[in-house]
C-alpha atoms as a printed R data frame, in Angstrom:
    type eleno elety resid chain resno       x       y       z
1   ATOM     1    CA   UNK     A     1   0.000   0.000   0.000
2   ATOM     2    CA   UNK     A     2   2.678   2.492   1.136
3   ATOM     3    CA   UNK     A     3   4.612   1.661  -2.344
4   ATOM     4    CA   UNK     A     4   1.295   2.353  -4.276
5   ATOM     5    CA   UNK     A     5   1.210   5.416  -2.752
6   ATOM     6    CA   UNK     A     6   4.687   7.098  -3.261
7   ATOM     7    CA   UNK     A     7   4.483   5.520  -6.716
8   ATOM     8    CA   UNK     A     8   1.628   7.865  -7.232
9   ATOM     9    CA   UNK     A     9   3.550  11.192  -5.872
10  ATOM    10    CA   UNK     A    10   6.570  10.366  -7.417
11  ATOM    11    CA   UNK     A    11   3.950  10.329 -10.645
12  ATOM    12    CA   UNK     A    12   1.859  13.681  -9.449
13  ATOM    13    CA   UNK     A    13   5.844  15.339  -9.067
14  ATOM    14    CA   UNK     A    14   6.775  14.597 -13.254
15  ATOM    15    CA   UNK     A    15   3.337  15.939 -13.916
16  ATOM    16    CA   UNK     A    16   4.246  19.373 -11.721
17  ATOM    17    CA   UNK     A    17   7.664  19.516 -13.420
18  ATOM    18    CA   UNK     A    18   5.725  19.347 -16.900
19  ATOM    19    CA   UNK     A    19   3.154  21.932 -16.125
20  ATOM    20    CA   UNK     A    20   5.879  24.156 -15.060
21  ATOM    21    CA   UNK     A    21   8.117  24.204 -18.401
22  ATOM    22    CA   UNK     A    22   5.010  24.370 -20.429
23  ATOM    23    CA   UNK     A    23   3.344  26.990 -18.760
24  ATOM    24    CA   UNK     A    24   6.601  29.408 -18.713
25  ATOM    25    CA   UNK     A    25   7.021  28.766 -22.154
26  ATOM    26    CA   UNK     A    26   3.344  30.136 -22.920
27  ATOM    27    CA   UNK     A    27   3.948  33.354 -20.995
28  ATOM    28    CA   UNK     A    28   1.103  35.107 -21.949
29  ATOM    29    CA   UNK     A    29  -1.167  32.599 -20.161
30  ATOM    30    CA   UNK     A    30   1.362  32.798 -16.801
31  ATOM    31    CA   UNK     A    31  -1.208  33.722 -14.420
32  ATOM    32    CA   UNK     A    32  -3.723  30.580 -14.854
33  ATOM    33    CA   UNK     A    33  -0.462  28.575 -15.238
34  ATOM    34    CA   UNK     A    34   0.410  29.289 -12.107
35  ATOM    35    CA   UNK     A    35  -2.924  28.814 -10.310
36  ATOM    36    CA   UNK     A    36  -2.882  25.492 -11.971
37  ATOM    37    CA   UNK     A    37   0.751  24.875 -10.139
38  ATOM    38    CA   UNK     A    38  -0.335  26.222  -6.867
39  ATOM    39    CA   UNK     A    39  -3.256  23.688  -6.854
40  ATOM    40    CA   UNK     A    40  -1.624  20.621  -7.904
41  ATOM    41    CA   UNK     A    41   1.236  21.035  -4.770
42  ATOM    42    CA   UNK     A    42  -1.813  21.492  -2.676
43  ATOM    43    CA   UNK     A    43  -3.048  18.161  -3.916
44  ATOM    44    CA   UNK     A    44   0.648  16.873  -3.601
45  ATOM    45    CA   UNK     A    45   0.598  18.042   0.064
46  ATOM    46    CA   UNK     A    46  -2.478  15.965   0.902
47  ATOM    47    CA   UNK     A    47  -0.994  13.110  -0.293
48  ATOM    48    CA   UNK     A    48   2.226  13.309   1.156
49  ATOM    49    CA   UNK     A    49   0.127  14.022   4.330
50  ATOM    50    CA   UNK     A    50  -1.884  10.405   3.772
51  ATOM    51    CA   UNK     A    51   1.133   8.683   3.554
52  ATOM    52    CA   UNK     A    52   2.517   9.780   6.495
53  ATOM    53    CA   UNK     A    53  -0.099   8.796   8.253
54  ATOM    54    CA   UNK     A    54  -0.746   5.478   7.044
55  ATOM    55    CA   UNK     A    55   3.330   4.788   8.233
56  ATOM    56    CA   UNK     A    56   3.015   2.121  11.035
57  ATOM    57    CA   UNK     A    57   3.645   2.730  14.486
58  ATOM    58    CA   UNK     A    58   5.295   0.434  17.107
59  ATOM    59    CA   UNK     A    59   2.760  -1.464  18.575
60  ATOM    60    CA   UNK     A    60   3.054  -2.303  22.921
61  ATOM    61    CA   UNK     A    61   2.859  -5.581  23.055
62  ATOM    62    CA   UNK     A    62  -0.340  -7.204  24.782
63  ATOM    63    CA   UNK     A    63   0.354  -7.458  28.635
64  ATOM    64    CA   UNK     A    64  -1.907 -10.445  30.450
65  ATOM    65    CA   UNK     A    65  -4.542  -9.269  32.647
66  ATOM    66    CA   UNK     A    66  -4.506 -10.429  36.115
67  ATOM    67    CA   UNK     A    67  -7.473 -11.514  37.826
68  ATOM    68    CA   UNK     A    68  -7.469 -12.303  41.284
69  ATOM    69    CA   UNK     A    69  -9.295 -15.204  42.517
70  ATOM    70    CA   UNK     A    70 -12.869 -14.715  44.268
71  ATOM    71    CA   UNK     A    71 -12.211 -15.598  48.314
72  ATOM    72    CA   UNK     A    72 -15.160 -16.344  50.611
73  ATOM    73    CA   UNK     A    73 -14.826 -16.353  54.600
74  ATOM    74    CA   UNK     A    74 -17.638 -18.593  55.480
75  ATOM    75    CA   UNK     A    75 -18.455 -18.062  59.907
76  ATOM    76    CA   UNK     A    76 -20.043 -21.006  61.407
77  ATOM    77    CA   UNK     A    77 -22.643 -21.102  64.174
78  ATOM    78    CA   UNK     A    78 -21.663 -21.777  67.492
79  ATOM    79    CA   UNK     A    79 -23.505 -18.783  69.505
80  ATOM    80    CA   UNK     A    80 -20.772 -17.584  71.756
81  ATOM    81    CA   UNK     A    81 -17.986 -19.058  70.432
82  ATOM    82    CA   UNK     A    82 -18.870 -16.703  67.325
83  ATOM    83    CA   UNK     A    83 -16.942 -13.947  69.359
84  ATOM    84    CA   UNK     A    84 -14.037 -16.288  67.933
85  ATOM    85    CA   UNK     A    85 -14.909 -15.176  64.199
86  ATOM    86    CA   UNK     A    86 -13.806 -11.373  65.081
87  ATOM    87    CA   UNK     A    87 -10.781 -12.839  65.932
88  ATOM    88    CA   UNK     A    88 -10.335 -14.590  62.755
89  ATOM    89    CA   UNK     A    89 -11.179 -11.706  60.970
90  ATOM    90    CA   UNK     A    90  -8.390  -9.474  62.526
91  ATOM    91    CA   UNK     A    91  -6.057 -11.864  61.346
92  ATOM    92    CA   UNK     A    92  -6.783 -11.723  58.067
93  ATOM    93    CA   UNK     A    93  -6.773  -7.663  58.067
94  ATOM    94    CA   UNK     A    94  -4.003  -7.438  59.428
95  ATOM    95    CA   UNK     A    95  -2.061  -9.652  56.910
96  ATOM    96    CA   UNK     A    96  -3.634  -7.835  53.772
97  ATOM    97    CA   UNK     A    97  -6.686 -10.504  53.335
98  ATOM    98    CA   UNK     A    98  -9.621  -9.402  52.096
99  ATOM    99    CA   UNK     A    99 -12.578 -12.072  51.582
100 ATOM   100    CA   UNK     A   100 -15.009 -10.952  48.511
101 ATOM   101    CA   UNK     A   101 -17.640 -12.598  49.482
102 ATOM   102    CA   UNK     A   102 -19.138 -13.560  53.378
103 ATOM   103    CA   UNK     A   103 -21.305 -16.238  54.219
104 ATOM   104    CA   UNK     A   104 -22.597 -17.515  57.641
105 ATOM   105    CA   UNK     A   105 -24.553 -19.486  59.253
106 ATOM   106    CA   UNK     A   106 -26.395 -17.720  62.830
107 ATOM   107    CA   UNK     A   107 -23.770 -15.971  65.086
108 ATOM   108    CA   UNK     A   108 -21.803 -16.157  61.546
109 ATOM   109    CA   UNK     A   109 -24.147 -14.136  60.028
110 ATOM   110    CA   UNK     A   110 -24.304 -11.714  62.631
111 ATOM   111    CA   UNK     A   111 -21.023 -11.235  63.246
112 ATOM   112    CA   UNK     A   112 -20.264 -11.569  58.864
113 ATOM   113    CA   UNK     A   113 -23.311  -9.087  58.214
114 ATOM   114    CA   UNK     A   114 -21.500  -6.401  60.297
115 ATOM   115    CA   UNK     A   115 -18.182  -7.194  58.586
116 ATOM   116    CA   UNK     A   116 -19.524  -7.340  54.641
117 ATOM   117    CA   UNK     A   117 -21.314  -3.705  55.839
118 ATOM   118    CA   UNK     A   118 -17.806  -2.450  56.040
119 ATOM   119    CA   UNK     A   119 -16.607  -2.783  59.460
120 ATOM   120    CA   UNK     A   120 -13.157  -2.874  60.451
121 ATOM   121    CA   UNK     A   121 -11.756  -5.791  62.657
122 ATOM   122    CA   UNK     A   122 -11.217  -2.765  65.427
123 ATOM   123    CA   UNK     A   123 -14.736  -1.958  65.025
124 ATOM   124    CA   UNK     A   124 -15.691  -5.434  65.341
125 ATOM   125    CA   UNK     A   125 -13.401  -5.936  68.283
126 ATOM   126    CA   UNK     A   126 -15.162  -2.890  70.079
127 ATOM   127    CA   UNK     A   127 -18.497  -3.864  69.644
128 ATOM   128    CA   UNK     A   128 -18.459  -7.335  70.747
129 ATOM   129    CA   UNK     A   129 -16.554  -6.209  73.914
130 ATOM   130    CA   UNK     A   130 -19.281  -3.515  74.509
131 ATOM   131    CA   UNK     A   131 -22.739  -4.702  73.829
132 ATOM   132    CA   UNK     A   132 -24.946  -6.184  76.394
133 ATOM   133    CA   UNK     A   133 -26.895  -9.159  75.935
134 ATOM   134    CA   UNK     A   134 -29.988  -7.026  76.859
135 ATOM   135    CA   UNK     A   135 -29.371  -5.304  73.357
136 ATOM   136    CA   UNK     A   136 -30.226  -8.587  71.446
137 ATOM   137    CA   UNK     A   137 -32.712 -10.293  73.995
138 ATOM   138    CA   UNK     A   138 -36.324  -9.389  73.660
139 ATOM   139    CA   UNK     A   139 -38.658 -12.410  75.548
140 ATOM   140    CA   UNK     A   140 -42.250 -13.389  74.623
141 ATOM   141    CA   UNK     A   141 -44.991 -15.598  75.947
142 ATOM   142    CA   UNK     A   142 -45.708 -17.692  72.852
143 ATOM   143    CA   UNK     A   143 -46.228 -20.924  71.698
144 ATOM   144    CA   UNK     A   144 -43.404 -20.288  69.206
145 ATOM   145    CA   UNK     A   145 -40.636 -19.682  71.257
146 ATOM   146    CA   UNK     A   146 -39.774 -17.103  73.714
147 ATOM   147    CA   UNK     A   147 -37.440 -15.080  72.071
148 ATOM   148    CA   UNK     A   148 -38.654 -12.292  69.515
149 ATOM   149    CA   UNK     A   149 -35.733 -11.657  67.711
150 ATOM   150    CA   UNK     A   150 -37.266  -8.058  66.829
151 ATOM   151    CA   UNK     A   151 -34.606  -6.366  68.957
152 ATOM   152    CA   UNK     A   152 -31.778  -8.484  66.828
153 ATOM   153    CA   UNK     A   153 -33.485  -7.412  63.582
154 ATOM   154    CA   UNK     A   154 -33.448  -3.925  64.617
155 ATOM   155    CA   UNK     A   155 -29.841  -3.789  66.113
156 ATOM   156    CA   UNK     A   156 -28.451  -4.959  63.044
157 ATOM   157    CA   UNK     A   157 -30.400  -2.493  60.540
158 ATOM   158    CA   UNK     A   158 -29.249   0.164  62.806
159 ATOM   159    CA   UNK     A   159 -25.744  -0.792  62.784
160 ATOM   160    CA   UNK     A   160 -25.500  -0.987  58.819
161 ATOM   161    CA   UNK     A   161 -27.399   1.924  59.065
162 ATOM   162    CA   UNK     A   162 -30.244   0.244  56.833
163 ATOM   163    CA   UNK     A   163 -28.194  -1.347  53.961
164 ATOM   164    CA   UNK     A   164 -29.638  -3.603  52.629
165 ATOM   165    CA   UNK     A   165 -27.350  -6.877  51.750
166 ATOM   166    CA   UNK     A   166 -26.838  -6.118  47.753
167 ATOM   167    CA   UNK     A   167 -25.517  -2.554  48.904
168 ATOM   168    CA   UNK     A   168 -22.845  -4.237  51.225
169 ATOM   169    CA   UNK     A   169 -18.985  -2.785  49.665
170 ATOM   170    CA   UNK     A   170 -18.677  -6.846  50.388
171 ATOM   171    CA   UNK     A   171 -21.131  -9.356  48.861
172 ATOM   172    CA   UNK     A   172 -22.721 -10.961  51.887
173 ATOM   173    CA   UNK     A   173 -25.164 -13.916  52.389
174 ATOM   174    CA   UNK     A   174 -27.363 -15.470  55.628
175 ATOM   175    CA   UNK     A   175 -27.796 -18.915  56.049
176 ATOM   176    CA   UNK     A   176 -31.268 -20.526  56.997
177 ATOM   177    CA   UNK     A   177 -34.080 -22.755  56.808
178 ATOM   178    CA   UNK     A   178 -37.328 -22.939  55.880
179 ATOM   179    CA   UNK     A   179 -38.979 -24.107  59.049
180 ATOM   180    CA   UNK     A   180 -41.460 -26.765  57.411
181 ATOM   181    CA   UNK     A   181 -39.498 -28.030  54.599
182 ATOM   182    CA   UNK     A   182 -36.195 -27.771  56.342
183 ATOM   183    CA   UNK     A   183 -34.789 -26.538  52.734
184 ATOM   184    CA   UNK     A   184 -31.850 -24.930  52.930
185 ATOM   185    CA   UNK     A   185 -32.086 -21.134  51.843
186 ATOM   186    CA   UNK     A   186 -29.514 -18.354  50.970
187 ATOM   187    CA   UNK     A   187 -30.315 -14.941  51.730
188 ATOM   188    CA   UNK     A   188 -28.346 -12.513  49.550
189 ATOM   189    CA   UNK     A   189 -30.465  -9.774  49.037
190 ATOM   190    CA   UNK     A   190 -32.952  -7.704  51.198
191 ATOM   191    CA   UNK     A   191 -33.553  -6.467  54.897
192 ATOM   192    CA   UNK     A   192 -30.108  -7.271  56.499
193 ATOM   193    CA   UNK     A   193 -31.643  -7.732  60.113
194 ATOM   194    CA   UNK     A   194 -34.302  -9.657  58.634
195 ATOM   195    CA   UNK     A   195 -31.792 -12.103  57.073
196 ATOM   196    CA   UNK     A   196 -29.915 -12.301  60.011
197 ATOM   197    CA   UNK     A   197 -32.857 -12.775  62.619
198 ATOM   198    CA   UNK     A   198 -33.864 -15.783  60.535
199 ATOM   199    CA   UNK     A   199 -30.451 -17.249  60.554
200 ATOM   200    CA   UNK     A   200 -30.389 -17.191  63.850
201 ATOM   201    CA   UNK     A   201 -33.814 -17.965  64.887
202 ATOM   202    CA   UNK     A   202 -32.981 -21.374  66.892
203 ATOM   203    CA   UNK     A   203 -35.943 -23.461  67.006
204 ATOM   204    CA   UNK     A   204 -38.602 -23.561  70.160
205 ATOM   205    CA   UNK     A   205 -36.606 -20.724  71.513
206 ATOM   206    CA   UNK     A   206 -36.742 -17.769  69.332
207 ATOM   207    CA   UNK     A   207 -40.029 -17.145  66.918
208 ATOM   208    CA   UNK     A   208 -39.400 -18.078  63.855
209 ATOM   209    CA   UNK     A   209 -39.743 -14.729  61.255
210 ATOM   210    CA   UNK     A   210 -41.642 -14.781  57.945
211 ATOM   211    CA   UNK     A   211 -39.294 -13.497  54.859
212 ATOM   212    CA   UNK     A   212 -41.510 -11.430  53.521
213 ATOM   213    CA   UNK     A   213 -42.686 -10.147  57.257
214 ATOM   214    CA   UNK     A   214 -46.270 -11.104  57.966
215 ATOM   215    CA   UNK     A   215 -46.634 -12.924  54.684
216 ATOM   216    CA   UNK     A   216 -43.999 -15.035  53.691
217 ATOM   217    CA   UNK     A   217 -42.860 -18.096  54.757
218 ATOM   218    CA   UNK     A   218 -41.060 -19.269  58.306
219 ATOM   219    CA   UNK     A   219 -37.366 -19.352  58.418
220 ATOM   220    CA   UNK     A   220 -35.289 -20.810  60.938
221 ATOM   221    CA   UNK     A   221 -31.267 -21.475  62.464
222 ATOM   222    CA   UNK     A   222 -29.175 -22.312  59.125
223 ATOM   223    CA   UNK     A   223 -27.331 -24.804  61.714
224 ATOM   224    CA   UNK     A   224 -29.794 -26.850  61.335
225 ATOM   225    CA   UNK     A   225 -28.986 -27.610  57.628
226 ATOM   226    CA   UNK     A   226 -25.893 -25.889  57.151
227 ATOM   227    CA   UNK     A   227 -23.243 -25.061  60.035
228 ATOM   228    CA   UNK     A   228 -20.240 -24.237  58.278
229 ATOM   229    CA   UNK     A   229 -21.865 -23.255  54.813
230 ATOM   230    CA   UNK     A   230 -18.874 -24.139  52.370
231 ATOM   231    CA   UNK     A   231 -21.034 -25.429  49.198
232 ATOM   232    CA   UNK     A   232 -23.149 -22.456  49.616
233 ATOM   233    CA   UNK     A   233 -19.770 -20.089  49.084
234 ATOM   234    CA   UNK     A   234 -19.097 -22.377  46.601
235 ATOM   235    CA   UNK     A   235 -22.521 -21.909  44.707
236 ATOM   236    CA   UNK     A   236 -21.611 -18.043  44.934
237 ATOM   237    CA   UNK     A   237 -18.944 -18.139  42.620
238 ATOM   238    CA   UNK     A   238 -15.924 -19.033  45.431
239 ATOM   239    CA   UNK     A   239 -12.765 -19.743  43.959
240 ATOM   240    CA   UNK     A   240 -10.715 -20.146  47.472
241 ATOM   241    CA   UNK     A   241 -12.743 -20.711  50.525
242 ATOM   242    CA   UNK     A   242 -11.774 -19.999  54.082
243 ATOM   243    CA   UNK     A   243 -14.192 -21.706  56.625
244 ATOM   244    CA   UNK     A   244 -14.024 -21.300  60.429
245 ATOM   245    CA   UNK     A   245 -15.924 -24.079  62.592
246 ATOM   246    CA   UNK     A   246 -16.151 -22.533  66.062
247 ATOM   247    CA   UNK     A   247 -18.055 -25.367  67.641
248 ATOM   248    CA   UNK     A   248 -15.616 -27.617  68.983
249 ATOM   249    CA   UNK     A   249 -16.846 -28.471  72.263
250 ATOM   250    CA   UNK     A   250 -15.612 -31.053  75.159
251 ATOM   251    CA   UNK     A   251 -16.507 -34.910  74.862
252 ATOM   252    CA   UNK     A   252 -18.543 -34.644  78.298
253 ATOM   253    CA   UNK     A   253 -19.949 -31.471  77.473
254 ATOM   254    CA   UNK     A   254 -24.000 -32.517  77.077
255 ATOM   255    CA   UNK     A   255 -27.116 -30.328  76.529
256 ATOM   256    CA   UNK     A   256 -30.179 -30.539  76.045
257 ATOM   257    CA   UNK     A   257 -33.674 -27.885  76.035
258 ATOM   258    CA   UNK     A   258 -34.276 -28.857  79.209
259 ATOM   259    CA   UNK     A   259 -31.063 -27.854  80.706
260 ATOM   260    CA   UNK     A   260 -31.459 -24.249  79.235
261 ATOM   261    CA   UNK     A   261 -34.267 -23.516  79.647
262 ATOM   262    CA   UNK     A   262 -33.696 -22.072  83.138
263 ATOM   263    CA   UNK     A   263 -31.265 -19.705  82.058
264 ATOM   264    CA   UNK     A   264 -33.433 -17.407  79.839
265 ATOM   265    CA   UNK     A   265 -33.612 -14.887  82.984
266 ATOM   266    CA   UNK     A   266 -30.099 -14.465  82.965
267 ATOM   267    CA   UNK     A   267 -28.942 -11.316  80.258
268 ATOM   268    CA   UNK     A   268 -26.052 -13.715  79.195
269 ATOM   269    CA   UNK     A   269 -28.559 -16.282  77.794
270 ATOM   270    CA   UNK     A   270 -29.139 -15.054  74.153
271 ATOM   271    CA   UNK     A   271 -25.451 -15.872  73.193
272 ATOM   272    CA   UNK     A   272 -26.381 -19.267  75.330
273 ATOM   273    CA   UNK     A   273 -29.165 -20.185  73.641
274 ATOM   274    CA   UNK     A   274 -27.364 -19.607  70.255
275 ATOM   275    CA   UNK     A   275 -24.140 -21.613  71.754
276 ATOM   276    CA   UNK     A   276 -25.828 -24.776  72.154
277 ATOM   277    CA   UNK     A   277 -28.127 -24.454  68.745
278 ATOM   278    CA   UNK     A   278 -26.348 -27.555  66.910
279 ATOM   279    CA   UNK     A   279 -26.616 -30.226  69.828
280 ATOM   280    CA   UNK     A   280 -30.550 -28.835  69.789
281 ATOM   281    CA   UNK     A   281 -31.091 -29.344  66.214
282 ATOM   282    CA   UNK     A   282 -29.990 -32.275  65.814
283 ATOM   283    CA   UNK     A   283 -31.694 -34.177  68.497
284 ATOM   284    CA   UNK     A   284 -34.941 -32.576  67.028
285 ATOM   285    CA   UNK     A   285 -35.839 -30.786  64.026
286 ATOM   286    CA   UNK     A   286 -32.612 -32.342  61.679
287 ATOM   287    CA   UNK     A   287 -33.037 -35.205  59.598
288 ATOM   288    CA   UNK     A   288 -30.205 -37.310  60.322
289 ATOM   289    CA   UNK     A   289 -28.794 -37.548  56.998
290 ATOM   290    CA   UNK     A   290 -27.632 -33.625  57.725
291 ATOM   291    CA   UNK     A   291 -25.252 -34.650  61.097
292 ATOM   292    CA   UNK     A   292 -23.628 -36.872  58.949
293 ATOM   293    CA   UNK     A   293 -23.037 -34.361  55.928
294 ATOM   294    CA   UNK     A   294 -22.193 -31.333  57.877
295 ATOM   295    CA   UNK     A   295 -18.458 -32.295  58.947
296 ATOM   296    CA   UNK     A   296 -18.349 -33.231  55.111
297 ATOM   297    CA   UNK     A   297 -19.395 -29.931  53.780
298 ATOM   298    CA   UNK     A   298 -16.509 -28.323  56.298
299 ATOM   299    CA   UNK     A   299 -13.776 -30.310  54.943
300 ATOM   300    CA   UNK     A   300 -14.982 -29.164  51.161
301 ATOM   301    CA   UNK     A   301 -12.852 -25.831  52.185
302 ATOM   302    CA   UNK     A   302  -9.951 -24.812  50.921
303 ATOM   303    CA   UNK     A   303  -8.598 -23.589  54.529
304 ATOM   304    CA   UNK     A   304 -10.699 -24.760  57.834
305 ATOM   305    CA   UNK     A   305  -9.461 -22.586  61.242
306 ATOM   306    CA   UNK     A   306 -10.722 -24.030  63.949
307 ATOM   307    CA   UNK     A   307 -10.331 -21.814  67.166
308 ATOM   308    CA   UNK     A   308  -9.124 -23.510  70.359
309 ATOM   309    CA   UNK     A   309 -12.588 -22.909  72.089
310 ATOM   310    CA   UNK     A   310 -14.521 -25.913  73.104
311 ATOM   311    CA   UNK     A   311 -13.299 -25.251  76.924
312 ATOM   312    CA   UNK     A   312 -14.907 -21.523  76.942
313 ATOM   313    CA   UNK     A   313 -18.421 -21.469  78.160
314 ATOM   314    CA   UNK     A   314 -18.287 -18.029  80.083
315 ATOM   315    CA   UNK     A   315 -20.021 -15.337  78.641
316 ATOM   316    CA   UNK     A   316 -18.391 -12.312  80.656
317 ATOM   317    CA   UNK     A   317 -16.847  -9.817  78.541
318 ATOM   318    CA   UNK     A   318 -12.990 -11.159  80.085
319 ATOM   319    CA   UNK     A   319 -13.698 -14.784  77.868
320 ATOM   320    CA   UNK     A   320 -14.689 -12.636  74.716
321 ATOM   321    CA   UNK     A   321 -11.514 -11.594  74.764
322 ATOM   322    CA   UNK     A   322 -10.578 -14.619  75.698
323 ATOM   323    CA   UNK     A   323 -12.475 -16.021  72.356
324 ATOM   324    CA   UNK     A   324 -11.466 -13.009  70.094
325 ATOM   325    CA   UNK     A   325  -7.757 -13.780  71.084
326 ATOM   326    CA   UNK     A   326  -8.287 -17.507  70.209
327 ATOM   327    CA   UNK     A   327 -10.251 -17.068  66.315
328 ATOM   328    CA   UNK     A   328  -6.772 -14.722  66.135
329 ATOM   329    CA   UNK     A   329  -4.340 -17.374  66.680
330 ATOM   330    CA   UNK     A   330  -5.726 -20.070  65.316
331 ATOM   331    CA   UNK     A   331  -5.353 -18.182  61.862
332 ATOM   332    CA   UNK     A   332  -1.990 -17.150  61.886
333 ATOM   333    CA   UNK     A   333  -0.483 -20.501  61.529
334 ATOM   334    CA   UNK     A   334  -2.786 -20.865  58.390
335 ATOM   335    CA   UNK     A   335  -1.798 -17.055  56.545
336 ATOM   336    CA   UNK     A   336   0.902 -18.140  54.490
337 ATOM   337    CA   UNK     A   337  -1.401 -21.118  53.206
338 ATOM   338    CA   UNK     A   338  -4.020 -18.297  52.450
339 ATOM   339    CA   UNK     A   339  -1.786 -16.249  50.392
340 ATOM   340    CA   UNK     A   340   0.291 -19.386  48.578
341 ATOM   341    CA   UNK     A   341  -3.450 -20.074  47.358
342 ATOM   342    CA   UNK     A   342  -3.754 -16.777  46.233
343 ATOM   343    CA   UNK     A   343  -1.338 -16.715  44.375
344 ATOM   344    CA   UNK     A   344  -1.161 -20.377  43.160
345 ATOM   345    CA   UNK     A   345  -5.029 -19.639  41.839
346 ATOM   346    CA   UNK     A   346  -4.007 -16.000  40.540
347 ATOM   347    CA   UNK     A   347  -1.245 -16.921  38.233
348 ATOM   348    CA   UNK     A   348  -2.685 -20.114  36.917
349 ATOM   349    CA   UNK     A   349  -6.393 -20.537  36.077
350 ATOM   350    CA   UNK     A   350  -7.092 -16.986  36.623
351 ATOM   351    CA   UNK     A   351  -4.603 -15.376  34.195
352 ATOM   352    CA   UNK     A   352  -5.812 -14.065  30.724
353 ATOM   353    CA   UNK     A   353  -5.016 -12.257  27.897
């Protein structure tokens, strides 16, 4: 193409030269002679002008964009042992790990709703060392239960002052149950509080709420289908998923309803009653087929931390330290796993052009 074209000027140049011998020797028609000449260079000077255009420039090469794997931090249940997950999640922060997507399962929710809103680890840290039990605990005389759960509803809406769960900066979802079918659901979009009240919503002790309120169906405690949610991170697009199991308890530790029950006047008995929500479902509202499949779905994780806290059953503020401290080192030893996966799944399946 390039040849073509200064082929063609070199043509358009003998053509000027001509005009310009053969209009001098006609002098007396000089002046449209040299209007002719004037307009053929100012055809020459367009072309010159496409040609110089057309003249290739060095291309930069094609560099590979990176794309960094999707990580999920899925929080188990385990009521007070939750205070654990904080722990966990300081960890993490402070080694430059950033999940993109949250999942839990009743205190996991709680604790992971607060998180995905955009709470710091710090902020965390303060507010499970600071609020009362009497925040969260609102009892009932009912048939249902004897725990509202309004009061958890509303203290979560107010303290992602009213996001809802698709506006989270992190993508967030609540584990539960529908209470008659015992299907497992996913809550990833809607009423934050709502989401979390139903994930938490243990059986015969807290009402069970209706998603959409007053006309939708009854939700329950995603322990009793799904403790440690890993296939559900998985179904959310996971690539690397981080799962903390907080309910490690001791051999001769036993409860039952009846053994609770007493305890509901004490302002300590909400995280309690969520503590023990596991041993309750199971030896009543989950088909058996579930305790069998739950330690399965934990070991589907990429990385499982398991906090050293099956000996903590106080629920002063001294053993949430106590159980922030342990969710903290219990994931140190597993960072530079975290981050080898990171990278191992960045620069391999995850690379493109």
């Amino acid at each position: 193409m390039l040849t073509s074209l200064r082929f063609f000027t070199f043509l358009i140049s003998l053509a000027l030269t001509k005009v310009f011998f053969i209009t001098n020797f006609f002098d007396t028609k000089h002046q449209a002679a040299t209007l002719l000449r004037l307009s053929l260079l100012g055809v020459l000077a367009i072309f010159v002008n496409a040609c110089s255009s057309l003249t290739p420039k060095t291309s930069t090469p094609l560099q590979p964009r990176i794309e960094k794997p999707s990580v999920a931090l899925v929080l188990g249940g385990g009521g007070a042992k939750g205070f654990a997950h904080v722990g966990v999640i300081k960890a993490l922060e402070e080694n430059g790990i950033t999940p993109t997507i949250v999942v839990g399962t009743s205190v996991g929710s709680l604790v992971g709703s607060l998180y995905a809103s955009g709470y710091s680890a710090a902020d965390l840290e303060q507010l499970a060392l600071t609020t009362p039990d009497s925040a969260l605990t609102d009892f009932t005389l009912s048939n249902q239960g004897f725990i509202e759960g309004i009061k958890l509803k509303n203290f979560i809406n107010a303290k992602v002052n009213g996001q809802l769960i698709e506006d989270f900066p992190i993508s967030f979802a609540a584990i539960a149950a529908e209470k008659n079918t015992l299907k497992k659901v996913v809550f990833t979009q809607g009423d934050a509080g709502l989401a979390v009240q139903a994930s938490c919503s243990v059986p015969n002790i807290f009402i069970a709420p209706r998603i959409p309120e007053k006309v939708g169906k009854k939700y329950i405690d995603g322990g009793v289908v799904s403790l440690v949610p890993v296939d559900s991170a998985y179904d959310l697009g996971a690539d690397i998923v981080i799962a903390v199991d907080v309910t490690a308890s001791s051999p001769a530790q036993k409860i039952s309803i009846n053994s609770i029950l007493p305890a509901v006047t004490s302002l300590s008995s909400f995280w309690a009653l969520l503590e023990n929500n596991f041993i309750l479902n199971v030896n009543s509202n989950a088909p058996s087929k579930n305790v069998v499949s739950m330690p399965a779905e934990r070991q589907r994780a990429d990385i499982v931390i398991i906090p050293e806290v099956g000996h903590i059953s106080s629920l002063d503020t001294s053993q949430r330290s106590t159980l922030i401290k342990a969710g903290t080192e219990a994931t140190i030893p597993q960072i530079k796993a975290i981050k080898q996966l990171i990278t191992d799944k960045t620069y391999s399946k995850y690379t493109t052009l």
